[in-house]
CSV table of C-alpha atoms in Angstrom, one decimal:
chain,number,residue,atom,x,y,z
S,22,MET,CA,47.1,63.8,-43.2
S,23,PHE,CA,48.9,67.1,-43.8
S,24,CYS,CA,50.1,68.1,-40.3
S,25,GLY,CA,51.5,66.4,-37.1
S,26,CYS,CA,48.4,66.5,-34.9
S,27,PRO,CA,47.9,63.4,-32.6
S,28,THR,CA,44.9,61.2,-33.6
S,29,ALA,CA,44.1,59.4,-30.3
S,30,PHE,CA,40.5,58.5,-29.9
S,31,GLY,CA,38.6,59.9,-27.0
S,32,ALA,CA,40.7,63.0,-26.4
S,33,ALA,CA,39.0,66.1,-25.0
S,34,PRO,CA,37.2,68.1,-27.8
S,35,ASN,CA,39.4,70.4,-29.8
S,36,THR,CA,42.6,69.4,-28.1
S,37,GLN,CA,44.1,67.7,-31.2
S,38,THR,CA,44.1,70.5,-33.7
S,39,CYS,CA,46.6,73.0,-35.1
S,40,PRO,CA,46.7,75.9,-37.6
S,41,VAL,CA,47.3,73.6,-40.5
S,42,CYS,CA,44.2,71.3,-40.1
S,43,GLN,CA,42.2,74.4,-39.1
S,44,GLY,CA,43.2,76.1,-42.4
S,45,MET,CA,44.6,79.2,-40.8
S,46,PRO,CA,46.1,81.9,-43.1
S,47,GLY,CA,49.8,81.5,-43.9
S,48,VAL,CA,50.1,77.8,-43.2
S,49,LEU,CA,51.1,75.1,-45.7
S,50,PRO,CA,50.1,71.4,-45.6
S,51,VAL,CA,52.7,68.6,-45.9
S,52,ILE,CA,51.9,65.2,-47.3
S,53,ASN,CA,52.2,62.3,-44.7
S,54,ARG,CA,54.5,59.7,-46.2
S,55,ARG,CA,53.3,57.0,-43.9
S,56,ALA,CA,49.7,57.6,-45.0
S,57,VAL,CA,50.7,57.3,-48.7
S,58,GLU,CA,52.6,54.1,-47.9
S,59,PHE,CA,49.5,52.6,-46.2
S,60,GLY,CA,47.4,53.6,-49.2
S,61,ILE,CA,49.8,51.8,-51.6
S,62,ARG,CA,49.9,48.7,-49.4
S,63,THR,CA,46.1,48.6,-49.3
S,64,ALA,CA,45.8,49.2,-53.0
S,65,LEU,CA,48.3,46.3,-53.7
S,66,ALA,CA,46.3,44.0,-51.4
S,67,PHE,CA,43.2,44.9,-53.4
S,68,ASN,CA,44.9,44.2,-56.7
S,69,CYS,CA,44.7,47.8,-57.8
S,70,ARG,CA,46.8,49.6,-60.4
S,71,ILE,CA,48.9,52.1,-58.6
S,72,ASN,CA,49.1,55.5,-60.3
S,73,THR,CA,52.7,56.5,-59.9
S,74,ALA,CA,51.7,60.1,-60.8
S,75,CYS,CA,48.8,61.4,-58.8
S,76,ARG,CA,47.8,64.6,-57.0
S,77,PHE,CA,45.5,66.1,-54.4
S,78,ALA,CA,42.6,68.5,-55.1
S,79,ARG,CA,40.4,70.8,-53.2
S,80,LYS,CA,36.8,69.7,-52.7
S,81,HIS,CA,34.7,72.7,-51.8
S,82,TYR,CA,31.5,72.6,-49.8
S,83,TYR,CA,30.2,74.2,-46.7
S,84,TYR,CA,29.5,72.1,-43.6
S,85,PRO,CA,30.1,73.3,-40.1
S,86,ASP,CA,32.3,70.4,-39.1
S,87,MET,CA,34.9,71.3,-41.8
S,88,PRO,CA,36.9,74.3,-40.7
S,89,LYS,CA,38.5,75.2,-44.0
S,90,ASN,CA,35.3,75.1,-46.0
S,91,TYR,CA,37.2,72.8,-48.4
S,92,GLN,CA,38.6,69.3,-48.0
S,93,ILE,CA,41.9,68.2,-49.4
S,94,SER,CA,41.1,65.0,-51.3
S,95,GLN,CA,42.0,63.3,-54.6
S,96,TYR,CA,39.7,63.5,-57.6
S,97,GLU,CA,40.7,62.9,-61.2
S,98,GLU,CA,44.1,61.5,-60.3
S,99,PRO,CA,43.6,59.1,-57.4
S,100,LEU,CA,46.3,57.0,-55.8
S,101,ALA,CA,45.0,53.7,-57.3
S,102,GLU,CA,42.3,52.3,-59.5
S,103,GLU,CA,40.7,49.1,-61.0
S,104,GLY,CA,41.2,46.6,-58.3
S,105,TRP,CA,39.1,43.8,-56.8
S,106,LEU,CA,38.4,41.7,-53.7
S,107,GLU,CA,37.1,38.2,-53.7
S,108,ILE,CA,34.5,37.2,-51.1
S,109,ASP,CA,33.3,33.8,-50.0
S,110,LEU,CA,29.5,33.5,-49.5
S,111,PRO,CA,27.6,31.2,-47.2
S,112,ASP,CA,26.4,29.0,-50.1
S,113,GLY,CA,30.1,28.1,-50.9
S,114,THR,CA,30.3,30.3,-54.0
S,115,THR,CA,32.9,33.1,-54.5
S,116,ARG,CA,32.2,36.5,-55.9
S,117,ARG,CA,34.8,39.0,-57.2
S,118,ILE,CA,33.8,42.6,-56.3
S,119,GLY,CA,35.4,45.3,-58.4
S,120,ILE,CA,37.1,48.3,-56.7
S,121,GLU,CA,36.9,51.4,-58.9
S,122,ARG,CA,39.3,53.6,-57.1
S,123,LEU,CA,41.2,54.2,-53.9
S,124,HIS,CA,42.2,57.7,-52.8
S,125,LEU,CA,43.5,59.6,-49.8
S,126,GLU,CA,42.0,62.6,-48.1
S,127,GLU,CA,41.6,64.3,-44.8
S,128,ASP,CA,38.7,63.6,-42.4
S,129,VAL,CA,36.4,66.3,-41.1
S,130,GLY,CA,35.3,67.1,-37.6
S,131,LYS,CA,32.2,66.0,-35.7
S,132,LEU,CA,29.0,67.7,-34.7
S,133,VAL,CA,27.5,67.0,-31.3
S,134,HIS,CA,23.8,67.9,-31.2
S,135,GLU,CA,21.9,68.7,-28.0
S,136,GLY,CA,19.3,65.9,-28.0
S,137,THR,CA,18.2,64.5,-31.4
S,138,LEU,CA,19.2,66.1,-34.7
S,139,GLU,CA,15.6,67.1,-35.5
S,140,ALA,CA,14.9,68.8,-32.1
S,141,ALA,CA,18.4,70.1,-31.2
S,142,GLN,CA,18.4,73.8,-30.0
S,143,SER,CA,22.2,73.9,-30.3
S,144,SER,CA,25.1,71.9,-31.6
S,145,LEU,CA,28.8,71.8,-30.7
S,146,VAL,CA,31.7,71.0,-33.0
S,147,ASP,CA,34.8,68.9,-32.2
S,148,TYR,CA,37.6,69.4,-34.7
S,149,ASN,CA,39.8,66.6,-33.3
S,150,ARG,CA,39.2,64.4,-36.3
S,151,ALA,CA,39.6,67.2,-38.8
S,152,GLY,CA,42.8,66.4,-40.8
S,153,VAL,CA,43.0,62.8,-39.7
S,154,PRO,CA,44.3,60.6,-42.7
S,155,LEU,CA,41.4,58.9,-44.4
S,156,MET,CA,41.6,56.3,-47.1
S,157,GLU,CA,38.5,55.9,-49.2
S,158,THR,CA,37.7,53.1,-51.6
S,159,VAL,CA,34.8,53.1,-54.1
S,160,SER,CA,33.6,49.7,-55.1
S,161,ARG,CA,31.7,48.9,-58.4
S,162,PRO,CA,28.0,48.1,-58.2
S,163,ASP,CA,28.7,44.3,-58.1
S,164,LEU,CA,26.9,43.6,-54.8
S,165,ARG,CA,23.5,42.1,-55.2
S,166,SER,CA,22.1,41.7,-51.6
S,167,PRO,CA,22.6,43.0,-48.1
S,168,GLU,CA,24.2,39.7,-47.2
S,169,GLU,CA,26.8,40.1,-49.9
S,170,ALA,CA,27.4,43.7,-48.7
S,171,ALA,CA,28.0,42.5,-45.2
S,172,ALA,CA,30.3,39.7,-46.4
S,173,TYR,CA,32.3,42.2,-48.5
S,174,LEU,CA,32.6,44.6,-45.6
S,175,LYS,CA,33.9,41.8,-43.3
S,176,ALA,CA,36.4,40.7,-45.9
S,177,PHE,CA,37.5,44.3,-46.5
S,178,ARG,CA,38.0,44.9,-42.8
S,179,ALA,CA,40.0,41.7,-42.4
S,180,VAL,CA,42.5,42.8,-45.1
S,181,LEU,CA,42.9,46.3,-43.6
S,182,VAL,CA,43.6,44.9,-40.1
S,183,ASP,CA,46.0,42.3,-41.5
S,184,LEU,CA,47.9,44.9,-43.3
S,185,GLY,CA,48.2,47.0,-40.1
S,186,VAL,CA,46.8,50.1,-41.8
S,187,CYS,CA,43.6,50.3,-39.7
S,188,ASP,CA,42.6,48.8,-36.4
S,189,GLY,CA,39.1,48.1,-37.8
S,190,ASN,CA,37.4,49.5,-34.8
S,191,MET,CA,34.0,50.6,-36.2
S,192,GLU,CA,32.7,51.8,-32.9
S,193,GLU,CA,35.5,54.4,-32.7
S,194,GLY,CA,35.0,55.4,-36.3
S,195,SER,CA,38.2,53.8,-37.6
S,196,LEU,CA,36.2,52.1,-40.4
S,197,ARG,CA,33.0,53.6,-41.8
S,198,CYS,CA,30.7,52.6,-44.6
S,199,ASP,CA,28.6,54.6,-47.0
S,200,ALA,CA,26.4,52.4,-49.1
S,201,ASN,CA,24.6,53.1,-52.3
S,202,VAL,CA,21.3,51.3,-53.2
S,203,SER,CA,20.0,51.2,-56.7
S,204,LEU,CA,17.1,49.0,-57.9
S,205,ARG,CA,16.3,47.8,-61.4
S,206,PRO,CA,13.7,45.5,-62.8
S,207,ARG,CA,14.8,41.8,-63.0
S,208,GLY,CA,16.6,41.3,-66.3
S,209,ALA,CA,17.2,45.0,-66.9
S,210,ALA,CA,20.8,46.2,-67.6
S,211,THR,CA,20.5,49.8,-66.3
S,212,LEU,CA,20.5,50.5,-62.6
S,213,GLY,CA,17.9,52.9,-61.2
S,214,THR,CA,18.5,56.1,-59.3
S,215,LYS,CA,21.0,55.5,-56.4
S,216,VAL,CA,20.5,56.6,-52.9
S,217,GLU,CA,23.4,56.9,-50.5
S,218,ILE,CA,23.2,55.8,-46.8
S,219,LYS,CA,25.9,57.5,-44.8
S,220,ASN,CA,28.3,56.6,-42.0
S,221,MET,CA,27.2,53.1,-40.9
S,222,ASN,CA,29.4,51.8,-38.1
S,223,SER,CA,28.7,48.0,-37.8
S,224,PHE,CA,28.2,45.0,-40.1
S,225,ARG,CA,24.8,44.5,-38.7
S,226,ASN,CA,23.7,48.1,-39.2
S,227,VAL,CA,24.9,47.9,-42.8
S,228,GLN,CA,22.8,44.8,-43.5
S,229,ARG,CA,19.7,46.2,-41.7
S,230,ALA,CA,19.9,49.6,-43.4
S,231,LEU,CA,20.2,48.0,-46.8
S,232,GLU,CA,17.3,45.7,-46.1
S,233,PHE,CA,15.2,48.6,-45.1
S,234,GLU,CA,16.2,50.8,-48.0
S,235,ILE,CA,15.6,48.1,-50.6
S,236,GLU,CA,12.2,47.5,-49.2
S,237,ARG,CA,11.5,51.3,-49.1
S,238,GLN,CA,12.5,51.8,-52.7
S,239,ALA,CA,10.6,48.7,-53.9
S,240,ARG,CA,7.5,50.0,-52.3
S,241,ALA,CA,7.9,53.4,-53.8
S,242,LEU,CA,8.5,52.1,-57.3
S,243,GLY,CA,5.6,49.7,-57.0
S,244,ALA,CA,3.4,52.7,-56.1
S,245,GLY,CA,4.6,54.5,-59.2
S,246,GLU,CA,6.7,57.0,-57.3
S,247,ARG,CA,10.1,58.4,-58.5
S,248,ILE,CA,13.3,57.7,-56.5
S,249,VAL,CA,15.1,60.9,-55.7
S,250,GLN,CA,18.9,60.9,-55.7
S,251,GLU,CA,19.8,61.9,-52.1
S,252,THR,CA,21.9,61.1,-49.1
S,253,ARG,CA,20.0,59.4,-46.2
S,254,LEU,CA,21.0,58.6,-42.6
S,255,TRP,CA,20.4,55.3,-40.9
S,256,ASP,CA,18.6,55.5,-37.5
S,257,ALA,CA,19.7,52.3,-35.8
S,258,GLU,CA,17.4,52.7,-32.8
S,259,ARG,CA,14.2,53.2,-34.9
S,260,GLY,CA,15.3,51.0,-37.7
S,261,TYR,CA,14.8,53.3,-40.7
S,262,THR,CA,16.6,55.6,-43.1
S,263,ARG,CA,15.7,59.3,-43.4
S,264,ALA,CA,16.6,62.0,-45.8
S,265,MET,CA,19.7,64.0,-45.0
S,266,ARG,CA,20.3,66.1,-48.1
S,267,THR,CA,19.8,66.0,-51.8
S,268,LYS,CA,22.8,64.2,-53.4
S,269,GLU,CA,25.5,66.5,-54.8
S,270,TYR,CA,27.2,65.9,-58.1
S,271,ALA,CA,30.9,66.2,-58.7
S,272,HIS,CA,30.6,69.6,-60.4
S,273,ASP,CA,28.9,70.9,-57.3
S,274,TYR,CA,32.2,70.6,-55.4
S,275,ARG,CA,34.2,72.8,-57.8
S,276,TYR,CA,37.3,70.6,-57.6
S,277,PHE,CA,40.6,72.1,-58.6
S,278,PRO,CA,44.2,70.9,-58.0
S,279,GLU,CA,45.4,71.7,-54.5
S,280,PRO,CA,47.8,74.6,-55.1
S,281,ASP,CA,49.8,74.1,-51.8
S,282,LEU,CA,50.8,70.5,-52.5
S,283,PRO,CA,53.1,69.2,-55.3
S,284,PRO,CA,51.9,66.3,-57.4
S,285,LEU,CA,52.9,62.9,-56.0
S,286,ALA,CA,55.6,61.0,-58.0
S,287,LEU,CA,55.8,57.4,-56.6
S,288,PRO,CA,59.0,55.5,-57.4
S,289,ASP,CA,58.5,52.1,-58.9
S,290,ALA,CA,61.2,50.7,-56.6
S,291,TRP,CA,59.2,51.8,-53.5
S,292,ILE,CA,56.1,50.2,-54.8
S,293,ASP,CA,57.9,47.0,-55.6
S,294,GLU,CA,59.4,46.9,-52.1
S,295,LEU,CA,56.0,47.4,-50.5
S,296,ARG,CA,54.6,44.6,-52.8
S,297,ARG,CA,57.3,42.2,-51.7
S,298,ASN,CA,56.6,42.9,-48.0
S,299,LEU,CA,52.9,42.4,-48.0
S,300,PRO,CA,51.8,39.9,-45.3
S,301,GLU,CA,49.8,36.7,-46.0
S,302,LEU,CA,46.2,38.0,-46.5
S,303,PRO,CA,43.1,36.4,-44.9
S,304,ARG,CA,41.9,34.5,-48.0
S,305,ALA,CA,45.3,33.0,-48.7
S,306,ARG,CA,45.7,32.0,-45.0
S,307,ARG,CA,42.2,30.4,-45.0
S,308,HIS,CA,43.1,28.2,-48.0
S,309,ARG,CA,46.5,27.3,-46.3
S,310,PHE,CA,44.7,26.2,-43.1
S,311,VAL,CA,42.6,23.8,-45.2
S,312,THR,CA,45.6,22.3,-47.0
S,313,GLN,CA,48.2,22.4,-44.3
S,314,TYR,CA,46.2,21.4,-41.3
S,315,GLY,CA,43.4,19.5,-43.0
S,316,LEU,CA,40.7,21.6,-41.4
S,317,PRO,CA,37.1,21.9,-42.7
S,318,ALA,CA,36.5,25.1,-44.7
S,319,TYR,CA,34.2,26.3,-42.0
S,320,ASP,CA,36.9,26.0,-39.3
S,321,ALA,CA,39.4,27.7,-41.5
S,322,GLY,CA,37.0,30.6,-42.1
S,323,VAL,CA,36.4,31.1,-38.4
S,324,LEU,CA,40.0,30.8,-37.4
S,325,THR,CA,41.2,33.4,-39.9
S,326,GLN,CA,38.7,36.1,-39.1
S,327,SER,CA,41.6,38.0,-37.6
S,328,ARG,CA,45.4,37.7,-37.7
S,329,ALA,CA,45.6,37.5,-33.9
S,330,LEU,CA,43.2,34.5,-33.8
S,331,ALA,CA,45.0,32.8,-36.6
S,332,GLU,CA,48.4,33.2,-34.9
S,333,TYR,CA,46.9,32.0,-31.6
S,334,PHE,CA,45.7,28.8,-33.3
S,335,GLU,CA,49.0,28.2,-35.1
S,336,GLN,CA,51.0,28.7,-31.9
S,337,ALA,CA,48.7,26.3,-30.1
S,338,VAL,CA,49.1,23.7,-32.9
S,339,GLY,CA,52.8,24.1,-32.6
S,340,GLU,CA,52.6,23.0,-29.0
S,341,PHE,CA,49.8,20.4,-29.4
S,342,GLY,CA,49.9,18.7,-32.8
S,343,ASN,CA,46.3,17.9,-33.4
S,344,PRO,CA,44.9,20.8,-35.4
S,345,LYS,CA,41.3,19.6,-35.3
S,346,ILE,CA,41.2,19.3,-31.5
S,347,VAL,CA,42.9,22.7,-31.1
S,348,SER,CA,40.4,24.2,-33.6
S,349,ASN,CA,37.4,22.7,-31.7
S,350,TRP,CA,38.6,24.3,-28.4
S,351,VAL,CA,39.5,27.6,-29.9
S,352,MET,CA,36.1,27.9,-31.7
S,353,SER,CA,33.9,26.6,-28.9
S,354,GLU,CA,35.6,27.8,-25.7
S,355,LEU,CA,38.1,30.5,-26.5
S,356,LEU,CA,35.8,32.4,-28.9
S,357,ARG,CA,32.9,32.2,-26.4
S,358,ALA,CA,35.1,34.2,-24.0
S,359,LEU,CA,37.1,36.4,-26.4
S,360,PRO,CA,35.6,37.7,-29.7
S,361,GLY,CA,37.7,36.6,-32.6
S,362,ASP,CA,38.0,40.2,-33.9
S,363,ASP,CA,39.2,41.6,-30.6
S,364,GLU,CA,42.9,41.5,-31.4
S,365,ARG,CA,44.1,43.1,-28.2
S,366,ALA,CA,42.2,40.7,-26.0
S,367,LEU,CA,43.6,37.7,-27.9
S,368,ARG,CA,47.1,39.0,-27.7
S,369,THR,CA,47.0,39.8,-24.0
S,370,THR,CA,44.9,36.9,-22.6
S,371,PRO,CA,46.7,35.0,-19.8
S,372,LEU,CA,45.4,31.8,-21.4
S,373,THR,CA,48.3,31.7,-23.9
S,374,PRO,CA,48.4,29.2,-26.7
S,375,ALA,CA,51.0,27.2,-24.8
S,376,ARG,CA,48.7,27.1,-21.7
S,377,LEU,CA,45.8,25.9,-23.9
S,378,ALA,CA,48.1,23.2,-25.3
S,379,GLY,CA,49.0,22.1,-21.8
S,380,LEU,CA,45.3,21.7,-21.0
S,381,LEU,CA,44.8,19.6,-24.2
S,382,ARG,CA,47.7,17.3,-23.2
S,383,LEU,CA,46.0,16.5,-19.9
S,384,ILE,CA,42.8,15.5,-21.7
S,385,ASP,CA,44.8,13.5,-24.3
S,386,ASP,CA,46.7,11.5,-21.7
S,387,GLY,CA,43.6,10.8,-19.6
S,388,THR,CA,44.5,12.9,-16.6
S,389,ILE,CA,41.3,14.9,-16.8
S,390,SER,CA,37.9,14.4,-18.5
S,391,GLY,CA,36.5,16.8,-21.1
S,392,LYS,CA,34.0,18.1,-18.6
S,393,ILE,CA,36.6,18.9,-16.0
S,394,ALA,CA,38.7,20.4,-18.7
S,395,LYS,CA,36.0,23.0,-19.4
S,396,ASP,CA,36.0,24.1,-15.7
S,397,VAL,CA,39.8,24.2,-15.7
S,398,PHE,CA,39.7,26.3,-18.9
S,399,GLU,CA,37.5,28.9,-17.2
S,400,ARG,CA,39.9,29.1,-14.2
S,401,MET,CA,42.9,29.4,-16.5
S,402,LEU,CA,41.2,32.3,-18.4
S,403,ARG,CA,40.5,34.0,-15.1
S,404,THR,CA,43.8,33.5,-13.3
S,405,GLY,CA,46.4,32.7,-16.0
S,406,GLU,CA,47.5,29.6,-14.1
S,407,ALA,CA,48.8,26.5,-15.9
S,408,ALA,CA,46.3,23.6,-16.2
S,409,ASP,CA,48.4,21.0,-14.3
S,410,THR,CA,48.8,23.5,-11.4
S,411,ILE,CA,45.0,23.8,-11.1
S,412,VAL,CA,44.3,20.1,-11.6
S,413,GLN,CA,46.9,19.0,-8.9
S,414,ARG,CA,45.8,21.7,-6.4
S,415,GLU,CA,42.0,21.0,-6.8
S,416,GLY,CA,42.4,17.2,-7.0
S,417,LEU,CA,40.7,17.0,-10.4
S,418,THR,CA,42.5,14.0,-11.7
S,419,GLN,CA,40.2,11.7,-13.7
S,420,VAL,CA,39.0,8.5,-11.9
S,421,ALA,CA,39.6,5.4,-14.1
S,422,ASP,CA,39.6,2.7,-11.4
S,423,VAL,CA,37.2,0.1,-12.7
S,424,GLY,CA,36.3,-1.3,-9.3
S,425,ALA,CA,35.6,2.1,-7.8
S,426,LEU,CA,33.5,3.2,-10.8
S,427,ALA,CA,31.6,-0.1,-11.0
S,428,ALA,CA,30.4,0.5,-7.4
S,429,ILE,CA,29.2,4.0,-8.3
S,430,VAL,CA,27.5,2.7,-11.5
S,431,ASP,CA,25.7,0.0,-9.4
S,432,ARG,CA,24.5,2.6,-6.9
S,433,VAL,CA,23.2,4.9,-9.6
S,434,LEU,CA,21.3,2.1,-11.3
S,435,ALA,CA,19.8,1.0,-8.0
S,436,ASP,CA,18.8,4.6,-7.1
S,437,ASN,CA,17.2,5.3,-10.5
S,438,PRO,CA,14.9,2.4,-11.5
S,439,LYS,CA,12.9,4.5,-14.0
S,440,PRO,CA,15.6,5.2,-16.6
S,441,VAL,CA,16.7,1.6,-16.2
S,442,GLU,CA,13.2,0.4,-16.9
S,443,ASP,CA,13.0,2.9,-19.9
S,444,TYR,CA,16.1,1.4,-21.3
S,445,ARG,CA,14.7,-2.1,-20.8
S,446,ARG,CA,11.7,-1.1,-22.9
S,447,GLY,CA,14.0,0.1,-25.8
S,448,ARG,CA,14.6,3.8,-25.1
S,449,ALA,CA,18.3,4.0,-25.8
S,450,ALA,CA,18.3,7.7,-24.7
S,451,ALA,CA,17.9,6.5,-21.1
S,452,ALA,CA,21.5,5.4,-21.2
S,453,LYS,CA,22.6,9.0,-21.7
S,454,ALA,CA,20.6,10.1,-18.7
S,455,LEU,CA,22.3,7.4,-16.5
S,456,MET,CA,25.7,8.5,-17.9
S,457,GLY,CA,25.0,12.0,-16.7
S,458,LEU,CA,24.0,10.8,-13.3
S,459,VAL,CA,27.3,8.8,-12.9
S,460,MET,CA,29.3,11.8,-14.0
S,461,LYS,CA,27.4,13.9,-11.5
S,462,ALA,CA,28.1,11.4,-8.8
S,463,THR,CA,31.8,11.6,-9.5
S,464,GLN,CA,31.8,15.4,-9.9
S,465,GLY,CA,32.7,15.0,-13.5
S,466,LYS,CA,36.0,13.1,-12.7
S,467,ALA,CA,34.9,9.7,-14.0
S,468,ASN,CA,36.7,8.4,-17.1
S,469,PRO,CA,33.8,8.5,-19.7
S,470,ALA,CA,35.1,5.5,-21.7
S,471,VAL,CA,35.2,3.3,-18.5
S,472,VAL,CA,31.8,4.5,-17.4
S,473,THR,CA,30.4,3.9,-20.9
S,474,ARG,CA,31.7,0.3,-20.9
S,475,LEU,CA,30.4,-0.4,-17.5
S,476,LEU,CA,26.9,1.0,-18.3
S,477,GLU,CA,26.8,-1.0,-21.5
S,478,GLU,CA,27.5,-4.2,-19.5
S,479,LYS,CA,25.1,-3.5,-16.7
S,480,LEU,CA,22.3,-2.3,-19.0
S,481,SER,CA,22.8,-5.3,-21.2
S,482,ASP,CA,22.1,-7.4,-18.0
S,483,ALA,CA,19.0,-5.2,-17.4
S,484,LYS,CA,17.6,-6.0,-20.8
S,485,GLY,CA,18.1,-9.7,-20.0
S,486,GLY,CA,16.1,-9.1,-16.8
S,487,GLN,CA,19.2,-9.9,-14.6
S,488,LEU,CA,19.3,-6.5,-12.9
């Protein structure tokens, strides 16, 4: 945030540090303009008020992963305040979650314990992350359940990734969540004592930790116990929270203005330029997919979970103009192989949007059946070959010859008298079993529409006792 150290994840411990982020005597920090720009872009996307005059402060506390014994952060004059983010919930409702403030600071290092934290005989410290730019937002206490918290975090992440200010990789620590839990009696206006849960690194862990903590506090209150304001850690393996330290208050940190950095004065023209250049954000894109492509809201929600996935879908629709069919294949086949939030995999897959469109054209013109298409899809994903190349080489063209298929249908009916008898007795599902047997006999290459018609004719004869 205040020096030029690289920030690559996974580097050897303590190889990405310098005298500035180590707080050595005689060095001076310099504000990273790009980090400020990312903060402003994010604040604008979250509908915040930008404070054109703001400044950094020193936050004092001792912790072995913080080399300077103070952290340069923002306190009374943050970069932005009073924003909001709207989230869509599974029941179809929308909630607006307030964002109290957004500020910039530097990250701290990491402690590596020998064994578990409780039993460790020694700990090592890696300062590579110390000094890495960190943008922190504080939301208002508007979330009412673990499900809402998870929905908020997903929507929050999607905006950051779309803006290009964060890769959203929670496993590598690019995005972390501290959550506060406060209970209050139903109908009461005042929240109870809050407990903070630190550094959760997945949507699932956030939801699980909140569910546990709500239950823990409810049990304690029910037993007449007092909730202590504290910071707790989530143990994902054991599925519980445990006390880390008593919660500090702001005055414990002895904030004062950072003497080595000048106050920030942000030109209105720069902020206006950044506002004009904001990209289309996930919620707006989701609504556009419904109106422009006529997709169900569910499809639009799935397809806009990342910019890479949305762009993949739109490029495929540009090549094959049936949005719903493209949506079905992307949601069922592509997302089964490539997670929608894995932007790198979606952008580098050999099964490009144009290649997917080529496959859909072969289904649409009757060259291959849907079943064969799924096999071809897997090969395309693996090899990057075009669909028509695979179909021609493997001889997978669909069989639509009525005479040839009629002979196969007759043989299947003759070899399988039980489902035929079942159908005669009124079990319509038996027809599906026979359909499957015909497709198996043709190695999936039979034209389903022709087979269906032939089966209907033959089974109609069966009902009349002519078969």
